[in-house]
Short mmCIF file of C-alpha atoms in Angstrom, two decimals:
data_model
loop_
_atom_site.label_atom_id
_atom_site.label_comp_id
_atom_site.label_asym_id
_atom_site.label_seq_id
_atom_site.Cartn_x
_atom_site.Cartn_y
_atom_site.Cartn_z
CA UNK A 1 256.69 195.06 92.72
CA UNK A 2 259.13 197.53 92.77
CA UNK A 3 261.33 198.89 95.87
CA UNK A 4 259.33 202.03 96.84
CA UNK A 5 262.31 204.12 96.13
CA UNK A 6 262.48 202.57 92.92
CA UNK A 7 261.48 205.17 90.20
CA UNK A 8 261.33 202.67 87.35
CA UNK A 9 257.47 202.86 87.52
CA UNK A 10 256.45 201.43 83.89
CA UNK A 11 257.73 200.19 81.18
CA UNK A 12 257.47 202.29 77.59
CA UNK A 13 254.19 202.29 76.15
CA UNK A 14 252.69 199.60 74.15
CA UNK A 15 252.16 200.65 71.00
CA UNK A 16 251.93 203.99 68.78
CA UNK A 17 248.81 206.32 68.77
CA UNK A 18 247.58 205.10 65.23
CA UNK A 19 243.77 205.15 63.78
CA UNK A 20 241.93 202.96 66.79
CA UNK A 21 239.86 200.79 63.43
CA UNK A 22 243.30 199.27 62.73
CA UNK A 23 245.22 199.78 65.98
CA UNK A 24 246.11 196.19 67.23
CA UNK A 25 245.72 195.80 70.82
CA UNK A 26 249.31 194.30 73.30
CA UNK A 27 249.22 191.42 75.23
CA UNK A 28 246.64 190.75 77.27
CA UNK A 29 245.91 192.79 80.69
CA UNK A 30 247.60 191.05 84.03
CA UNK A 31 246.16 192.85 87.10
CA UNK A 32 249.74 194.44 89.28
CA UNK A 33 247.61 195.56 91.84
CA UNK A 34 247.48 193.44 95.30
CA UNK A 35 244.83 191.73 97.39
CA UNK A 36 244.69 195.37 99.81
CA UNK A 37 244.64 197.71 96.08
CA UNK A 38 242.09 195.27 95.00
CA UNK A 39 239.94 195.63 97.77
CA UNK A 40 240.31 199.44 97.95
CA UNK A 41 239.71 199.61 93.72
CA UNK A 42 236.76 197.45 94.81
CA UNK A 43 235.03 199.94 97.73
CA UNK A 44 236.42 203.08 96.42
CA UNK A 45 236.29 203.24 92.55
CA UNK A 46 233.78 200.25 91.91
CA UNK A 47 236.07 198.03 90.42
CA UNK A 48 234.95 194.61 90.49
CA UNK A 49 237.46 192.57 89.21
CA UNK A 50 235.05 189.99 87.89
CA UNK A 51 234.06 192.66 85.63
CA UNK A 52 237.04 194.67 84.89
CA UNK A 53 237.55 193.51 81.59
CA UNK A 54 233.78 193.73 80.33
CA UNK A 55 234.09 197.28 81.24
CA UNK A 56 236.61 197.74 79.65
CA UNK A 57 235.57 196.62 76.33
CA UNK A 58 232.37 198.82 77.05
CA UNK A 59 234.42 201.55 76.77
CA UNK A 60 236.39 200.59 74.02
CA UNK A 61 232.92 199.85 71.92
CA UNK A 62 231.83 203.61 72.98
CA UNK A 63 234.91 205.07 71.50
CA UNK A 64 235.05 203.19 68.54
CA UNK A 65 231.38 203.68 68.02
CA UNK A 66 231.45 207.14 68.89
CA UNK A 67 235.09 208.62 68.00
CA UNK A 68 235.93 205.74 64.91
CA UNK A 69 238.93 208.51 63.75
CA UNK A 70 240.62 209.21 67.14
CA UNK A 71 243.74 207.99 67.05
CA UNK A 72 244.32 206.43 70.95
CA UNK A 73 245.23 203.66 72.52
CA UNK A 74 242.68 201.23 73.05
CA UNK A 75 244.71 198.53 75.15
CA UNK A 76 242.91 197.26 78.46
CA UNK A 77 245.83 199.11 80.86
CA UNK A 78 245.43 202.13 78.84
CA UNK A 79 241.45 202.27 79.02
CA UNK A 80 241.38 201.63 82.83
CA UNK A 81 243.11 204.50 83.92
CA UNK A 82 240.02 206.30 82.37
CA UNK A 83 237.69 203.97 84.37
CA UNK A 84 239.20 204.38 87.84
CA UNK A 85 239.24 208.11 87.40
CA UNK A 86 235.85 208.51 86.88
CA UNK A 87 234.98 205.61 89.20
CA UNK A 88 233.98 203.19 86.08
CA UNK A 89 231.30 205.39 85.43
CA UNK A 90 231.45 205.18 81.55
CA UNK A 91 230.21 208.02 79.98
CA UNK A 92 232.65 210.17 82.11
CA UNK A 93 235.26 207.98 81.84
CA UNK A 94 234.55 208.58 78.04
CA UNK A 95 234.33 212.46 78.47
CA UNK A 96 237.69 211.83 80.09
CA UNK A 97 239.37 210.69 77.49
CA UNK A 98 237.86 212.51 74.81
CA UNK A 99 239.25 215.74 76.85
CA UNK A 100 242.62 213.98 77.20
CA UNK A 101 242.88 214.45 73.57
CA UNK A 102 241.37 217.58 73.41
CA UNK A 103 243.07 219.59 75.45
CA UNK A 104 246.35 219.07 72.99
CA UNK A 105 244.55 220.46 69.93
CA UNK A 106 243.59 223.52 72.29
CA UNK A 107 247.08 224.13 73.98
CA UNK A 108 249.59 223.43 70.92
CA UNK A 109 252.42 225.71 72.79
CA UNK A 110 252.30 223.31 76.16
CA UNK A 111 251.77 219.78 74.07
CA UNK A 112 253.68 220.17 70.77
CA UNK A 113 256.88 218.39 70.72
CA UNK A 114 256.56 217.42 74.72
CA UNK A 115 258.98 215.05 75.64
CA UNK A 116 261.54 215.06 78.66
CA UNK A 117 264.69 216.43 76.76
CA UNK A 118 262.80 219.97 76.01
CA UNK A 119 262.61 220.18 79.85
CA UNK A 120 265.62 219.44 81.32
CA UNK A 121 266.28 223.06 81.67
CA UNK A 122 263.08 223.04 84.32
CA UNK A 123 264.17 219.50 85.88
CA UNK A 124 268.01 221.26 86.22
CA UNK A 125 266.29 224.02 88.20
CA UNK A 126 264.91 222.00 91.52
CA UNK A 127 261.22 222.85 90.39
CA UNK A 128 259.98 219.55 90.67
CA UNK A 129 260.49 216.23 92.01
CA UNK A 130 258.83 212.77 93.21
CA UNK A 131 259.99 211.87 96.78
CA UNK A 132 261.24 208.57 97.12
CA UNK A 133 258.64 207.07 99.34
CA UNK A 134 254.98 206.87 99.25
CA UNK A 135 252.73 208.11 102.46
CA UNK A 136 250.83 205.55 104.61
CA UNK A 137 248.23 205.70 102.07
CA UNK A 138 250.48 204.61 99.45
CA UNK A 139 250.50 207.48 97.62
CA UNK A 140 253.42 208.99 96.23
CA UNK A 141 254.09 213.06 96.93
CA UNK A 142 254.99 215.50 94.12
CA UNK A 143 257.14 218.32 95.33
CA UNK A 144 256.85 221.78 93.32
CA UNK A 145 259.19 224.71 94.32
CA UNK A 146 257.75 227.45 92.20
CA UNK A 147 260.44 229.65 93.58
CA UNK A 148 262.99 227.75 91.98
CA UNK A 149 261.52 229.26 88.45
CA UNK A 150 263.11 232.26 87.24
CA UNK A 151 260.69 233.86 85.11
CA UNK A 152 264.05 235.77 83.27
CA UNK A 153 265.37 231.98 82.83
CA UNK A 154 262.58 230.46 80.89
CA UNK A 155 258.45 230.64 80.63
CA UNK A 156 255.91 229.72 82.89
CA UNK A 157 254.69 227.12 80.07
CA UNK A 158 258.27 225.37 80.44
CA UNK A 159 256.79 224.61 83.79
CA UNK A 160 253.60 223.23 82.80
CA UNK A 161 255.01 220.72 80.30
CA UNK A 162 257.63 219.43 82.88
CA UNK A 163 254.40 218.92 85.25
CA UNK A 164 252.21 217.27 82.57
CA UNK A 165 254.90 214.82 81.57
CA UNK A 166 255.75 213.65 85.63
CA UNK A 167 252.08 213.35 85.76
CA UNK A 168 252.49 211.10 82.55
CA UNK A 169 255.22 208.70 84.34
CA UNK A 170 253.15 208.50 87.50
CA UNK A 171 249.95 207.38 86.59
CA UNK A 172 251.25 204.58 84.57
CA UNK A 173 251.25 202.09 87.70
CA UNK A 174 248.18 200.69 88.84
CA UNK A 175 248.91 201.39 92.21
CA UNK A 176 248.97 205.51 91.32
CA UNK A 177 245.56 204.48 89.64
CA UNK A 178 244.20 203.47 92.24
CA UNK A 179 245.51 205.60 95.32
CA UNK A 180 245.89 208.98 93.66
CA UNK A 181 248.62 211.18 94.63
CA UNK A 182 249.65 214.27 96.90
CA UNK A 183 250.88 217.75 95.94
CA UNK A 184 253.55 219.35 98.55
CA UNK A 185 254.25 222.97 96.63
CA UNK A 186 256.63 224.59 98.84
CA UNK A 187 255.93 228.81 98.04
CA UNK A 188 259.08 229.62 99.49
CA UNK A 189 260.88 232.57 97.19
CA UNK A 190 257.71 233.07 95.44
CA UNK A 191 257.29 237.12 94.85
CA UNK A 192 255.33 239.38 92.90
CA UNK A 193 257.62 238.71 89.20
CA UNK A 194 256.68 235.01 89.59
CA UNK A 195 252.60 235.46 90.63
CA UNK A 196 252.27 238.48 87.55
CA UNK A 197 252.90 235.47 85.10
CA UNK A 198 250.12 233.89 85.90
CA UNK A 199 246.21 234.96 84.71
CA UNK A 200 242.95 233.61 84.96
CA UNK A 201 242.99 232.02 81.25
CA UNK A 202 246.01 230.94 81.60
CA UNK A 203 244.75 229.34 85.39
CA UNK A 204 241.65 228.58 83.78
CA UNK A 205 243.22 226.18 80.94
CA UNK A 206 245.81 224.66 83.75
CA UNK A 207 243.21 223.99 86.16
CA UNK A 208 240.92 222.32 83.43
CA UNK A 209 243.21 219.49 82.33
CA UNK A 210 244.40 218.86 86.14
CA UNK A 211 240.26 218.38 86.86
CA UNK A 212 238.68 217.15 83.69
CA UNK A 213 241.44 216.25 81.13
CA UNK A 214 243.58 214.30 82.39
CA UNK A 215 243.28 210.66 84.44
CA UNK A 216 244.68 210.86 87.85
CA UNK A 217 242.87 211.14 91.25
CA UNK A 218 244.96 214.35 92.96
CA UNK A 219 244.29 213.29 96.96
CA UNK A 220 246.04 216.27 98.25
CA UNK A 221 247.61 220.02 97.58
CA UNK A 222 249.62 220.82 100.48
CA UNK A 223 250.92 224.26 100.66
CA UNK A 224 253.93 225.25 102.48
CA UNK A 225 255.71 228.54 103.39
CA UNK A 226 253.28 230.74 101.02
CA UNK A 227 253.83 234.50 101.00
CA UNK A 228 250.94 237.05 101.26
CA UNK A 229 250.83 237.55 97.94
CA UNK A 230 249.17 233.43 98.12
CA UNK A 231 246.14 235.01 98.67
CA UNK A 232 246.13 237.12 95.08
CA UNK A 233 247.45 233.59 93.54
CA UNK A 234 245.14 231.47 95.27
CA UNK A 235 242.02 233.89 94.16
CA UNK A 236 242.97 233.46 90.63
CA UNK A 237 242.96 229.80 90.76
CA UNK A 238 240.09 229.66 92.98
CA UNK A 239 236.72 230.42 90.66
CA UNK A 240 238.47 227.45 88.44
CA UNK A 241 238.25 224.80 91.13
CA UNK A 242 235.57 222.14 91.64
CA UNK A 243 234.57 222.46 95.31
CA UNK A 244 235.59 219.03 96.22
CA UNK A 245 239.19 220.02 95.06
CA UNK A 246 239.47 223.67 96.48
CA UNK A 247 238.77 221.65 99.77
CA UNK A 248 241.76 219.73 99.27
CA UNK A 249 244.03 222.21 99.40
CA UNK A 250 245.47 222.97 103.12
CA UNK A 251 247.35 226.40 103.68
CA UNK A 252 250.24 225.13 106.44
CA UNK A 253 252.28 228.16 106.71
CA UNK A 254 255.77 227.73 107.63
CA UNK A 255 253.90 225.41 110.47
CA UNK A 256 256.12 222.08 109.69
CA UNK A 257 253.92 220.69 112.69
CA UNK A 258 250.84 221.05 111.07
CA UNK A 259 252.25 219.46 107.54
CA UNK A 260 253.17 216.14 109.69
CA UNK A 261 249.89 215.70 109.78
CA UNK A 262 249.02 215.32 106.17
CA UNK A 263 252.67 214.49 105.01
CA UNK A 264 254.54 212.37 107.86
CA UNK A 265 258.56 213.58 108.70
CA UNK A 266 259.58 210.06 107.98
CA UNK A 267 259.35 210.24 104.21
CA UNK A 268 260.00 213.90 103.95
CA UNK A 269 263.81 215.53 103.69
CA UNK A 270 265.85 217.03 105.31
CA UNK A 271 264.85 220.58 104.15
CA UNK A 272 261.60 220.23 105.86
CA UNK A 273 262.70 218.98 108.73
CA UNK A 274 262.58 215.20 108.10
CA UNK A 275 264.32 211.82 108.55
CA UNK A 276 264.70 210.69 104.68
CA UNK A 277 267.93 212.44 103.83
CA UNK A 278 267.99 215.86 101.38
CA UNK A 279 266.09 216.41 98.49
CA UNK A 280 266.95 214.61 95.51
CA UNK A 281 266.08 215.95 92.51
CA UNK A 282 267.91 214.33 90.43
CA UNK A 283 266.75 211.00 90.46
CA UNK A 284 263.05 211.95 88.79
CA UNK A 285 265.34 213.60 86.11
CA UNK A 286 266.96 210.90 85.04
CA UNK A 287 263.80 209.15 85.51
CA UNK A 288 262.15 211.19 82.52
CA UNK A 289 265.15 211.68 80.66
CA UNK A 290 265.46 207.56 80.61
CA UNK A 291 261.58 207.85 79.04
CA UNK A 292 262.10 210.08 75.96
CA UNK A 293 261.63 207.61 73.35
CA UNK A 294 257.93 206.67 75.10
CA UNK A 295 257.25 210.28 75.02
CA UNK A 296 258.16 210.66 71.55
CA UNK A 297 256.11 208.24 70.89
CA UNK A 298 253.14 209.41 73.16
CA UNK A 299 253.46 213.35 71.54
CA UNK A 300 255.58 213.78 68.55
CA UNK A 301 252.97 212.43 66.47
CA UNK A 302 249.89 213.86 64.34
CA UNK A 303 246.90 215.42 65.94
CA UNK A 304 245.06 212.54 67.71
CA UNK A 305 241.89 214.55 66.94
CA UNK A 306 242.43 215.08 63.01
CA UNK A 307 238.98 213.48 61.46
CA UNK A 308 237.39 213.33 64.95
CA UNK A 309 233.84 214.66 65.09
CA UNK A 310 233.89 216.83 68.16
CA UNK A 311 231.69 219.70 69.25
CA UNK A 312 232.75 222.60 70.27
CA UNK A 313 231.69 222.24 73.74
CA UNK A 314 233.68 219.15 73.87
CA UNK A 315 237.11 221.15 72.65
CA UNK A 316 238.69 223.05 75.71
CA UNK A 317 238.46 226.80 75.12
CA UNK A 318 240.97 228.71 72.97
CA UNK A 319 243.17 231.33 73.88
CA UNK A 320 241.29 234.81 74.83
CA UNK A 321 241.54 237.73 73.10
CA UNK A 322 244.81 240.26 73.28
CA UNK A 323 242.30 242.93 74.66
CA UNK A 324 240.47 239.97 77.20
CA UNK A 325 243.95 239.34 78.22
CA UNK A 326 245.16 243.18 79.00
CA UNK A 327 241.82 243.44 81.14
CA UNK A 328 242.24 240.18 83.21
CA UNK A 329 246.09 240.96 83.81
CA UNK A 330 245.62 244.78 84.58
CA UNK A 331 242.90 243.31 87.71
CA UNK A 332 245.32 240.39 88.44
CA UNK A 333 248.07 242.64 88.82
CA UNK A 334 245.76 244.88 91.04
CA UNK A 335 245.10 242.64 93.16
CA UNK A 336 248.35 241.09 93.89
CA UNK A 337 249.95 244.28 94.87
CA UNK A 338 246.83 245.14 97.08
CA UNK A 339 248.15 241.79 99.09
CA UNK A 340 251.57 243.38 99.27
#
């Protein structure tokens, strides 16, 4: 296993995204995960290990049988994360991966050409980063600084794609698979130019993927020195959120106390007020950047969906009209300056 500061956390993928009738599978699936993950997998997802690989192949029969054109990986690794996300439930884990594809075709501007070198401008910035250690859960902590973004310097999109692709490198170990991860977003600098980018399509389509389109268990959003105008932000994202998920997000203020309690000091840095040295942001950086050729290979191909039979209410919305859009933004923008 690798040193928890160690962000080396998968190899490059498999094999290409090709036609799943002739895609040949990798080697054979070797569990990572140890006796304590495989107990937790066990009472929390309903993993049974005796079974892991029949359900597996389940779900590989259902998408051949019920998506023969789309063009995805059908390895056992690859398959599981869809299981444990849904809690080996197959039809959702099914639905899962279906929208995994589908929310590509339906957001061309964030997934088209996606690969770490088209970011580096938003990794140079300090808007994101993966803190070195996990937290007694063993789960690691994403850190967003939104008010590192300069809405002058590049689009709110940029940001998006930078997120989608960390998301990408985390999930790939089993151990992320299992325990999920936790969101520190640090509002700090965040005014009125940044909120104004953001509408309720655009929050719509963001929070969509994050809930139903993508496989990853998110344990925790942990907000930190938020502004008033949080409130106008937070009421856009709101109406989007499962109620499960809006509960997990916990409003700390500039209270540093009260984030110890989700987040302990020891694996936080020095910026807020803990005992694992500054912020390093460079490290995930380099991280991606030493993945672009398993990116490429991930999403610098053909649409995935092209021949796939899919309904429209299995295809993520498209974008709203220009005159939807000057009515949503015109209320959005009302309401952030009544927070002012």
């Amino acid at each position: 296993m690798a040193e928890e500061n160690d962000f080396t956390v998968a190899g490059p993928l498999e094999t290409p995204v090709v036609e799943n009738e002739v895609q040949s599978l990798p080697h054979a699936y070797s569990c990572t995960l140890t006796p304590e993950l495989v107990a937790k997998a066990r009472e929390e997802l309903q993993e049974k290990p005796e079974w892991r690989l029949r359900d597996v192949q389940a779900l590989r029969d259902m998408v051949l049988k019920d998506y023969p054109n789309l063009r995805t990986r059908l390895d056992d690794g690859f398959l599981l994360r869809f299981l444990r996300a849904r809690k080996f439930d197959y039809d959702k884990a099914l639905q899962l991966l279906v929208n995994y594809y589908a929310s590509r075709r339906s957001w061309p501007e964030v997934f088209h050409n996606l690969r770490p070198s088209t970011i580096k401008h938003v990794l140079d910035s300090g808007f994101l980063t993966v803190l070195p250690h996990p937290d007694p859960d063993g789960r690691l902590v994403l850190c967003l600084r939104p008010g590192k973004w300069r809405p002058s310097d590049y689009p709110f999109l940029d940001t998006i794609r930078a997120i989608y692709l960390t998301l990408e490198k985390l999930i790939q170990p089993e151990e992320t698979q299992v325990n999920g991860l936790v969101i520190l977003a640090d509002y700090n600098g965040v005014g009125l130019a940044h909120a104004s980018q953001l509408g309720p399509f655009l929050a719509k389509k963001v929070v969509g993927i994050l809930q139903d389109g993508f496989p990853i268990r998110i344990k925790a959003v942990n907000i930190i020195n938020e502004p008033r105008i949080f409130k106008g932000i937070f009421a856009i994202i709101k109406p989007f959120l499962k109620e499960k998920m809006a509960q997990r997000f916990i409003l700390h203020g500039s209270d540093l106390n009260s984030l110890y309690q989700r987040i302990p000091s020891g694996i936080l840095p020095e910026e807020y007020g803990g005992a694992a040295g500054k912020l390093n942001t460079a490290d995930w950086s380099t991280t991606l950047q030493n993945s672009e050729e398993e990116f490429v290979v991930e999403f610098c191909q053909p649409d995935p969906l092209e021949g796939a039979a899919l309904t429209d209410s299995m295809l993520f919305e498209g974008e709203p009209s220009e005159a939807q859009c000057d009515d949503s933004y015109r209320g959005v923008r009302s309401q952030l300056y009544y927070c002012y």
